[in-house]
């Protein structure tokens, strides 16, 4: 009922040339895939050329951020309207690395989310706790605060254009993934938050991806969980064979 969605977040990896080359290879390997959504998020500089390379493919392109305004005196920022013009389909918002290194906050994610949706783009909204927060028993509290802040003022009608990514910070790039049961527990909790804020139908429809050391070796077990609808993958999305295996889990 919920179409699986597998996304590769390339972070600040791959030169522009490498990105195009990689996109062409993926296109070849993944063109027969029909029953799931495939998304890749290259660096901003590679975005336009990667979109071109994938224009007639089943792979959608995302960016790793976008601004909360479409234009203005915001030196160094990226307008989602320009992304839309290029053919970008998704914007990743609130990634823990943006929160950690670029002072991203729930309030800013909320503003960006509203703008991105207004421009006709879809969003992947990331939430997740740190190791310290998990060990202090605060996982649910942290995730609840993030969901409530990021979704402030977002209407029911917009939910079909939003995917949530649960990425426990302690599992990102560390090789330590949450067990499928640990991940599913938080996914089910997030779904209950959506049910409370919106309704049961919306909660049943929204897709929640897991992210954090997802690899070809563990994706099957993760995807077998009832509340895990996809994966947001960093490291293992950077090699053609490995991303192919992830998509075809
Ligand atoms: P890794 O798959 O490298 O742990 O990264 C996860 C991530 O941050 C995806 O957005």
PDB file of C-alpha atoms and ligand atoms in Angstrom:
ATOM      1  CA  UNK A   1       0.000   0.000   0.000  1.00  0.00           C
ATOM      2  CA  UNK A   2       2.925   2.347   0.746  1.00  0.00           C
ATOM      3  CA  UNK A   3       5.367   2.269  -2.174  1.00  0.00           C
ATOM      4  CA  UNK A   4       8.910   1.655  -0.892  1.00  0.00           C
ATOM      5  CA  UNK A   5      11.228   4.631  -1.392  1.00  0.00           C
ATOM      6  CA  UNK A   6      14.990   4.133  -1.505  1.00  0.00           C
ATOM      7  CA  UNK A   7      17.081   7.302  -1.525  1.00  0.00           C
ATOM      8  CA  UNK A   8      20.802   7.882  -1.783  1.00  0.00           C
ATOM      9  CA  UNK A   9      22.184  10.953  -0.037  1.00  0.00           C
ATOM     10  CA  UNK A  10      25.565  11.623  -1.615  1.00  0.00           C
ATOM     11  CA  UNK A  11      26.391  14.339   0.942  1.00  0.00           C
ATOM     12  CA  UNK A  12      29.544  16.194  -0.208  1.00  0.00           C
ATOM     13  CA  UNK A  13      30.878  13.262  -2.233  1.00  0.00           C
ATOM     14  CA  UNK A  14      31.597  12.937  -5.979  1.00  0.00           C
ATOM     15  CA  UNK A  15      32.825  15.612  -8.355  1.00  0.00           C
ATOM     16  CA  UNK A  16      30.434  16.898 -11.006  1.00  0.00           C
ATOM     17  CA  UNK A  17      31.924  14.572 -13.630  1.00  0.00           C
ATOM     18  CA  UNK A  18      31.806  11.598 -11.295  1.00  0.00           C
ATOM     19  CA  UNK A  19      28.194  12.387 -10.486  1.00  0.00           C
ATOM     20  CA  UNK A  20      27.075  12.369 -14.124  1.00  0.00           C
ATOM     21  CA  UNK A  21      28.982   9.214 -14.833  1.00  0.00           C
ATOM     22  CA  UNK A  22      27.479   7.556 -11.771  1.00  0.00           C
ATOM     23  CA  UNK A  23      23.947   8.690 -12.680  1.00  0.00           C
ATOM     24  CA  UNK A  24      24.332   7.184 -16.172  1.00  0.00           C
ATOM     25  CA  UNK A  25      25.511   3.877 -14.721  1.00  0.00           C
ATOM     26  CA  UNK A  26      22.637   3.778 -12.231  1.00  0.00           C
ATOM     27  CA  UNK A  27      20.168   4.542 -14.984  1.00  0.00           C
ATOM     28  CA  UNK A  28      21.388   1.498 -16.918  1.00  0.00           C
ATOM     29  CA  UNK A  29      21.213  -0.812 -13.874  1.00  0.00           C
ATOM     30  CA  UNK A  30      17.896   0.366 -12.474  1.00  0.00           C
ATOM     31  CA  UNK A  31      15.757   1.008 -15.544  1.00  0.00           C
ATOM     32  CA  UNK A  32      13.714  -2.164 -15.114  1.00  0.00           C
ATOM     33  CA  UNK A  33      12.687  -1.307 -11.528  1.00  0.00           C
ATOM     34  CA  UNK A  34       9.015  -0.411 -11.381  1.00  0.00           C
ATOM     35  CA  UNK A  35       7.552  -1.177  -7.987  1.00  0.00           C
ATOM     36  CA  UNK A  36       9.497   1.310  -5.872  1.00  0.00           C
ATOM     37  CA  UNK A  37      10.593   4.925  -5.921  1.00  0.00           C
ATOM     38  CA  UNK A  38      14.275   5.678  -6.400  1.00  0.00           C
ATOM     39  CA  UNK A  39      15.774   9.020  -5.392  1.00  0.00           C
ATOM     40  CA  UNK A  40      19.337  10.325  -5.434  1.00  0.00           C
ATOM     41  CA  UNK A  41      20.598  13.538  -3.869  1.00  0.00           C
ATOM     42  CA  UNK A  42      23.837  14.738  -5.479  1.00  0.00           C
ATOM     43  CA  UNK A  43      25.696  17.889  -4.491  1.00  0.00           C
ATOM     44  CA  UNK A  44      24.119  21.198  -5.552  1.00  0.00           C
ATOM     45  CA  UNK A  45      26.712  21.788  -8.267  1.00  0.00           C
ATOM     46  CA  UNK A  46      26.022  18.466  -9.929  1.00  0.00           C
ATOM     47  CA  UNK A  47      22.238  18.768  -9.671  1.00  0.00           C
ATOM     48  CA  UNK A  48      21.392  20.302 -13.056  1.00  0.00           C
ATOM     49  CA  UNK A  49      23.560  17.896 -15.022  1.00  0.00           C
ATOM     50  CA  UNK A  50      22.389  14.857 -13.060  1.00  0.00           C
ATOM     51  CA  UNK A  51      18.758  15.858 -13.670  1.00  0.00           C
ATOM     52  CA  UNK A  52      19.564  16.048 -17.384  1.00  0.00           C
ATOM     53  CA  UNK A  53      21.243  12.651 -17.363  1.00  0.00           C
ATOM     54  CA  UNK A  54      18.181  11.119 -15.683  1.00  0.00           C
ATOM     55  CA  UNK A  55      15.472  13.056 -17.495  1.00  0.00           C
ATOM     56  CA  UNK A  56      13.816   9.996 -19.026  1.00  0.00           C
ATOM     57  CA  UNK A  57      14.608   7.581 -16.233  1.00  0.00           C
ATOM     58  CA  UNK A  58      12.776   6.223 -13.203  1.00  0.00           C
ATOM     59  CA  UNK A  59      15.307   7.863 -10.866  1.00  0.00           C
ATOM     60  CA  UNK A  60      14.223  11.115  -9.268  1.00  0.00           C
ATOM     61  CA  UNK A  61      16.648  13.786  -8.148  1.00  0.00           C
ATOM     62  CA  UNK A  62      16.657  15.452  -4.739  1.00  0.00           C
ATOM     63  CA  UNK A  63      18.781  18.180  -3.231  1.00  0.00           C
ATOM     64  CA  UNK A  64      20.149  18.145   0.291  1.00  0.00           C
ATOM     65  CA  UNK A  65      18.599  21.478   1.310  1.00  0.00           C
ATOM     66  CA  UNK A  66      16.781  24.548  -0.078  1.00  0.00           C
ATOM     67  CA  UNK A  67      15.985  27.998   1.269  1.00  0.00           C
ATOM     68  CA  UNK A  68      12.754  29.186   2.903  1.00  0.00           C
ATOM     69  CA  UNK A  69      12.398  32.001   0.358  1.00  0.00           C
ATOM     70  CA  UNK A  70      12.335  31.792  -3.423  1.00  0.00           C
ATOM     71  CA  UNK A  71      14.468  34.904  -3.856  1.00  0.00           C
ATOM     72  CA  UNK A  72      16.005  37.695  -1.846  1.00  0.00           C
ATOM     73  CA  UNK A  73      19.182  38.973  -0.241  1.00  0.00           C
ATOM     74  CA  UNK A  74      20.332  35.570   1.011  1.00  0.00           C
ATOM     75  CA  UNK A  75      23.933  35.269  -0.125  1.00  0.00           C
ATOM     76  CA  UNK A  76      25.035  31.747  -0.806  1.00  0.00           C
ATOM     77  CA  UNK A  77      21.601  30.126  -0.610  1.00  0.00           C
ATOM     78  CA  UNK A  78      19.572  28.012  -3.037  1.00  0.00           C
ATOM     79  CA  UNK A  79      16.062  28.871  -4.197  1.00  0.00           C
ATOM     80  CA  UNK A  80      13.683  25.909  -4.350  1.00  0.00           C
ATOM     81  CA  UNK A  81      11.956  27.600  -7.269  1.00  0.00           C
ATOM     82  CA  UNK A  82      15.143  27.240  -9.337  1.00  0.00           C
ATOM     83  CA  UNK A  83      15.346  23.609  -8.277  1.00  0.00           C
ATOM     84  CA  UNK A  84      11.788  23.067  -9.434  1.00  0.00           C
ATOM     85  CA  UNK A  85      12.642  24.741 -12.737  1.00  0.00           C
ATOM     86  CA  UNK A  86      15.542  22.320 -13.241  1.00  0.00           C
ATOM     87  CA  UNK A  87      13.367  19.264 -12.677  1.00  0.00           C
ATOM     88  CA  UNK A  88      14.326  18.413  -9.105  1.00  0.00           C
ATOM     89  CA  UNK A  89      11.561  16.432  -7.379  1.00  0.00           C
ATOM     90  CA  UNK A  90      12.543  16.178  -3.696  1.00  0.00           C
ATOM     91  CA  UNK A  91      14.349  18.298  -1.118  1.00  0.00           C
ATOM     92  CA  UNK A  92      15.922  16.713   1.962  1.00  0.00           C
ATOM     93  CA  UNK A  93      15.361  18.936   5.003  1.00  0.00           C
ATOM     94  CA  UNK A  94      16.646  18.828   8.562  1.00  0.00           C
ATOM     95  CA  UNK A  95      19.428  16.316   8.018  1.00  0.00           C
ATOM     96  CA  UNK A  96      21.366  15.821  11.245  1.00  0.00           C
ATOM     97  CA  UNK A  97      24.566  17.038   9.576  1.00  0.00           C
ATOM     98  CA  UNK A  98      22.805  20.333   8.708  1.00  0.00           C
ATOM     99  CA  UNK A  99      21.558  20.499  12.297  1.00  0.00           C
ATOM    100  CA  UNK A 100      25.037  19.770  13.654  1.00  0.00           C
ATOM    101  CA  UNK A 101      27.232  21.890  11.386  1.00  0.00           C
ATOM    102  CA  UNK A 102      24.961  24.580   9.931  1.00  0.00           C
ATOM    103  CA  UNK A 103      22.737  25.407  12.886  1.00  0.00           C
ATOM    104  CA  UNK A 104      19.631  23.956  11.271  1.00  0.00           C
ATOM    105  CA  UNK A 105      16.630  24.092  13.592  1.00  0.00           C
ATOM    106  CA  UNK A 106      13.087  22.703  13.543  1.00  0.00           C
ATOM    107  CA  UNK A 107      11.802  26.229  13.022  1.00  0.00           C
ATOM    108  CA  UNK A 108      13.966  26.726   9.926  1.00  0.00           C
ATOM    109  CA  UNK A 109      13.060  23.274   8.627  1.00  0.00           C
ATOM    110  CA  UNK A 110       9.406  24.223   9.057  1.00  0.00           C
ATOM    111  CA  UNK A 111       9.836  27.433   7.048  1.00  0.00           C
ATOM    112  CA  UNK A 112      11.760  25.615   4.351  1.00  0.00           C
ATOM    113  CA  UNK A 113       9.192  22.819   4.244  1.00  0.00           C
ATOM    114  CA  UNK A 114       6.354  25.278   3.685  1.00  0.00           C
ATOM    115  CA  UNK A 115       8.204  26.999   0.871  1.00  0.00           C
ATOM    116  CA  UNK A 116       9.329  23.816  -0.825  1.00  0.00           C
ATOM    117  CA  UNK A 117       5.763  22.431  -0.801  1.00  0.00           C
ATOM    118  CA  UNK A 118       4.365  25.731  -2.063  1.00  0.00           C
ATOM    119  CA  UNK A 119       6.758  25.490  -5.009  1.00  0.00           C
ATOM    120  CA  UNK A 120       5.440  22.038  -5.888  1.00  0.00           C
ATOM    121  CA  UNK A 121       8.405  20.039  -4.654  1.00  0.00           C
ATOM    122  CA  UNK A 122       8.278  17.051  -2.290  1.00  0.00           C
ATOM    123  CA  UNK A 123      10.257  16.856   0.921  1.00  0.00           C
ATOM    124  CA  UNK A 124      12.114  14.282   2.953  1.00  0.00           C
ATOM    125  CA  UNK A 125      12.085  15.573   6.530  1.00  0.00           C
ATOM    126  CA  UNK A 126      14.765  14.074   8.771  1.00  0.00           C
ATOM    127  CA  UNK A 127      14.466  13.501  12.500  1.00  0.00           C
ATOM    128  CA  UNK A 128      16.491  11.465  14.979  1.00  0.00           C
ATOM    129  CA  UNK A 129      18.129  11.436  18.367  1.00  0.00           C
ATOM    130  CA  UNK A 130      21.799  11.515  19.395  1.00  0.00           C
ATOM    131  CA  UNK A 131      23.450   8.695  21.349  1.00  0.00           C
ATOM    132  CA  UNK A 132      23.384  10.801  24.499  1.00  0.00           C
ATOM    133  CA  UNK A 133      19.656  11.412  24.095  1.00  0.00           C
ATOM    134  CA  UNK A 134      18.962   7.721  23.474  1.00  0.00           C
ATOM    135  CA  UNK A 135      20.978   6.674  26.503  1.00  0.00           C
ATOM    136  CA  UNK A 136      19.111   9.217  28.624  1.00  0.00           C
ATOM    137  CA  UNK A 137      15.819   7.626  27.527  1.00  0.00           C
ATOM    138  CA  UNK A 138      14.810  10.752  25.600  1.00  0.00           C
ATOM    139  CA  UNK A 139      14.351   9.305  22.107  1.00  0.00           C
ATOM    140  CA  UNK A 140      10.578   9.745  21.972  1.00  0.00           C
ATOM    141  CA  UNK A 141      10.678  13.204  23.501  1.00  0.00           C
ATOM    142  CA  UNK A 142      13.317  14.379  21.005  1.00  0.00           C
ATOM    143  CA  UNK A 143      11.558  12.923  17.989  1.00  0.00           C
ATOM    144  CA  UNK A 144       8.215  14.308  19.150  1.00  0.00           C
ATOM    145  CA  UNK A 145       9.678  17.804  19.496  1.00  0.00           C
ATOM    146  CA  UNK A 146      11.247  17.571  16.033  1.00  0.00           C
ATOM    147  CA  UNK A 147       8.077  16.305  14.351  1.00  0.00           C
ATOM    148  CA  UNK A 148       5.939  18.885  16.085  1.00  0.00           C
ATOM    149  CA  UNK A 149       8.312  21.749  15.181  1.00  0.00           C
ATOM    150  CA  UNK A 150       8.875  20.691  11.589  1.00  0.00           C
ATOM    151  CA  UNK A 151       5.157  20.072  10.889  1.00  0.00           C
ATOM    152  CA  UNK A 152       3.833  23.233  12.549  1.00  0.00           C
ATOM    153  CA  UNK A 153       1.089  24.645  10.307  1.00  0.00           C
ATOM    154  CA  UNK A 154       1.477  21.928   7.653  1.00  0.00           C
ATOM    155  CA  UNK A 155      -1.963  20.949   6.361  1.00  0.00           C
ATOM    156  CA  UNK A 156      -3.339  17.456   5.899  1.00  0.00           C
ATOM    157  CA  UNK A 157      -3.373  17.953   2.130  1.00  0.00           C
ATOM    158  CA  UNK A 158       0.390  18.419   2.070  1.00  0.00           C
ATOM    159  CA  UNK A 159       1.233  15.147   3.761  1.00  0.00           C
ATOM    160  CA  UNK A 160       1.204  13.129   0.546  1.00  0.00           C
ATOM    161  CA  UNK A 161       4.182  15.226  -0.580  1.00  0.00           C
ATOM    162  CA  UNK A 162       6.206  14.542   2.548  1.00  0.00           C
ATOM    163  CA  UNK A 163       8.341  11.554   3.489  1.00  0.00           C
ATOM    164  CA  UNK A 164       9.789  11.353   6.986  1.00  0.00           C
ATOM    165  CA  UNK A 165      13.282   9.938   7.484  1.00  0.00           C
ATOM    166  CA  UNK A 166      14.132   8.589  10.914  1.00  0.00           C
ATOM    167  CA  UNK A 167      17.906   8.773  11.184  1.00  0.00           C
ATOM    168  CA  UNK A 168      19.292   8.116  14.656  1.00  0.00           C
ATOM    169  CA  UNK A 169      22.418  10.291  14.744  1.00  0.00           C
ATOM    170  CA  UNK A 170      24.441   7.569  16.479  1.00  0.00           C
ATOM    171  CA  UNK A 171      23.863   5.232  13.525  1.00  0.00           C
ATOM    172  CA  UNK A 172      24.952   7.635  10.767  1.00  0.00           C
ATOM    173  CA  UNK A 173      28.275   6.753   9.185  1.00  0.00           C
ATOM    174  CA  UNK A 174      29.271   4.756  12.254  1.00  0.00           C
ATOM    175  CA  UNK A 175      28.556   1.260  10.989  1.00  0.00           C
ATOM    176  CA  UNK A 176      26.242   0.874  14.016  1.00  0.00           C
ATOM    177  CA  UNK A 177      22.763   0.526  12.653  1.00  0.00           C
ATOM    178  CA  UNK A 178      19.687   0.423  14.835  1.00  0.00           C
ATOM    179  CA  UNK A 179      18.301  -3.106  14.972  1.00  0.00           C
ATOM    180  CA  UNK A 180      15.234  -3.507  12.752  1.00  0.00           C
ATOM    181  CA  UNK A 181      13.105  -3.744  15.917  1.00  0.00           C
ATOM    182  CA  UNK A 182      14.650  -0.593  17.450  1.00  0.00           C
ATOM    183  CA  UNK A 183      14.063   1.310  14.231  1.00  0.00           C
ATOM    184  CA  UNK A 184      10.521   0.022  13.830  1.00  0.00           C
ATOM    185  CA  UNK A 185       9.645   1.043  17.373  1.00  0.00           C
ATOM    186  CA  UNK A 186      10.500   4.674  16.619  1.00  0.00           C
ATOM    187  CA  UNK A 187       8.807   4.513  13.207  1.00  0.00           C
ATOM    188  CA  UNK A 188       5.607   3.289  14.856  1.00  0.00           C
ATOM    189  CA  UNK A 189       5.908   6.105  17.387  1.00  0.00           C
ATOM    190  CA  UNK A 190       6.303   8.690  14.609  1.00  0.00           C
ATOM    191  CA  UNK A 191       3.261   7.226  12.873  1.00  0.00           C
ATOM    192  CA  UNK A 192       1.299   7.604  16.103  1.00  0.00           C
ATOM    193  CA  UNK A 193       2.325  11.279  16.261  1.00  0.00           C
ATOM    194  CA  UNK A 194       0.958  11.792  12.737  1.00  0.00           C
ATOM    195  CA  UNK A 195      -2.260   9.992  13.717  1.00  0.00           C
ATOM    196  CA  UNK A 196      -2.630  12.290  16.714  1.00  0.00           C
ATOM    197  CA  UNK A 197      -1.901  15.494  14.790  1.00  0.00           C
ATOM    198  CA  UNK A 198      -3.837  14.551  11.620  1.00  0.00           C
ATOM    199  CA  UNK A 199      -5.754  11.267  11.483  1.00  0.00           C
ATOM    200  CA  UNK A 200      -5.329   7.507  11.222  1.00  0.00           C
ATOM    201  CA  UNK A 201      -5.603   7.489   7.441  1.00  0.00           C
ATOM    202  CA  UNK A 202      -2.837  10.072   7.031  1.00  0.00           C
ATOM    203  CA  UNK A 203      -0.678   8.115   9.485  1.00  0.00           C
ATOM    204  CA  UNK A 204      -1.298   4.947   7.499  1.00  0.00           C
ATOM    205  CA  UNK A 205      -0.335   6.631   4.247  1.00  0.00           C
ATOM    206  CA  UNK A 206       2.781   8.599   5.170  1.00  0.00           C
ATOM    207  CA  UNK A 207       6.050   6.922   4.322  1.00  0.00           C
ATOM    208  CA  UNK A 208       8.822   6.721   6.903  1.00  0.00           C
ATOM    209  CA  UNK A 209      12.348   5.873   5.781  1.00  0.00           C
ATOM    210  CA  UNK A 210      15.075   4.586   8.044  1.00  0.00           C
ATOM    211  CA  UNK A 211      18.600   5.982   7.695  1.00  0.00           C
ATOM    212  CA  UNK A 212      21.853   5.126   9.430  1.00  0.00           C
ATOM    213  CA  UNK A 213      24.363   2.554   8.150  1.00  0.00           C
ATOM    214  CA  UNK A 214      21.881   0.892   5.806  1.00  0.00           C
ATOM    215  CA  UNK A 215      23.740  -1.576   3.573  1.00  0.00           C
ATOM    216  CA  UNK A 216      22.829  -4.350   1.143  1.00  0.00           C
ATOM    217  CA  UNK A 217      23.399  -6.785   4.042  1.00  0.00           C
ATOM    218  CA  UNK A 218      20.792  -5.304   6.374  1.00  0.00           C
ATOM    219  CA  UNK A 219      18.180  -3.647   4.161  1.00  0.00           C
ATOM    220  CA  UNK A 220      15.981  -6.727   3.800  1.00  0.00           C
ATOM    221  CA  UNK A 221      15.513  -7.125   7.552  1.00  0.00           C
ATOM    222  CA  UNK A 222      14.815  -3.407   7.940  1.00  0.00           C
ATOM    223  CA  UNK A 223      12.292  -3.342   5.097  1.00  0.00           C
ATOM    224  CA  UNK A 224      10.547  -6.397   6.547  1.00  0.00           C
ATOM    225  CA  UNK A 225       9.419  -4.288   9.512  1.00  0.00           C
ATOM    226  CA  UNK A 226       5.801  -3.124   9.265  1.00  0.00           C
ATOM    227  CA  UNK A 227       6.507   0.588   9.762  1.00  0.00           C
ATOM    228  CA  UNK A 228       9.688   0.919   7.685  1.00  0.00           C
ATOM    229  CA  UNK A 229       8.836   2.081   4.179  1.00  0.00           C
ATOM    230  CA  UNK A 230      12.212   2.877   2.736  1.00  0.00           C
ATOM    231  CA  UNK A 231      15.802   3.840   3.367  1.00  0.00           C
ATOM    232  CA  UNK A 232      17.838   7.022   3.231  1.00  0.00           C
ATOM    233  CA  UNK A 233      21.357   5.839   2.567  1.00  0.00           C
ATOM    234  CA  UNK A 234      24.682   7.653   2.766  1.00  0.00           C
ATOM    235  CA  UNK A 235      27.871   5.622   2.409  1.00  0.00           C
ATOM    236  CA  UNK A 236      26.382   2.574   0.722  1.00  0.00           C
ATOM    237  CA  UNK A 237      24.713   4.716  -1.952  1.00  0.00           C
ATOM    238  CA  UNK A 238      28.080   5.831  -3.337  1.00  0.00           C
ATOM    239  CA  UNK A 239      28.915   2.624  -5.229  1.00  0.00           C
ATOM    240  CA  UNK A 240      26.842   1.484  -8.194  1.00  0.00           C
ATOM    241  CA  UNK A 241      26.681  -2.211  -7.206  1.00  0.00           C
ATOM    242  CA  UNK A 242      25.788  -1.420  -3.649  1.00  0.00           C
ATOM    243  CA  UNK A 243      23.070   1.142  -4.486  1.00  0.00           C
ATOM    244  CA  UNK A 244      21.678  -1.259  -7.085  1.00  0.00           C
ATOM    245  CA  UNK A 245      21.497  -3.998  -4.445  1.00  0.00           C
ATOM    246  CA  UNK A 246      19.795  -1.609  -2.021  1.00  0.00           C
ATOM    247  CA  UNK A 247      17.154  -0.611  -4.544  1.00  0.00           C
ATOM    248  CA  UNK A 248      16.548  -4.224  -5.536  1.00  0.00           C
ATOM    249  CA  UNK A 249      16.533  -5.471  -1.903  1.00  0.00           C
TER     250      UNK A 249
HETATM  251  P1  LIG B   1      25.129   6.404   6.271  1.00  0.00           P
HETATM  252  O1  LIG B   1      24.279   5.479   5.437  1.00  0.00           O
HETATM  253  O2  LIG B   1      26.483   6.653   5.686  1.00  0.00           O
HETATM  254  O3  LIG B   1      25.158   5.968   7.703  1.00  0.00           O
HETATM  255  O4  LIG B   1      24.409   7.842   6.245  1.00  0.00           O
HETATM  256  C1  LIG B   1      23.066   7.928   6.528  1.00  0.00           C
HETATM  257  C2  LIG B   1      22.589   9.287   6.180  1.00  0.00           C
HETATM  258  O5  LIG B   1      22.949  10.257   6.825  1.00  0.00           O
HETATM  259  C3  LIG B   1      21.699   9.435   5.026  1.00  0.00           C
HETATM  260  O6  LIG B   1      21.138  10.705   4.989  1.00  0.00           O
END
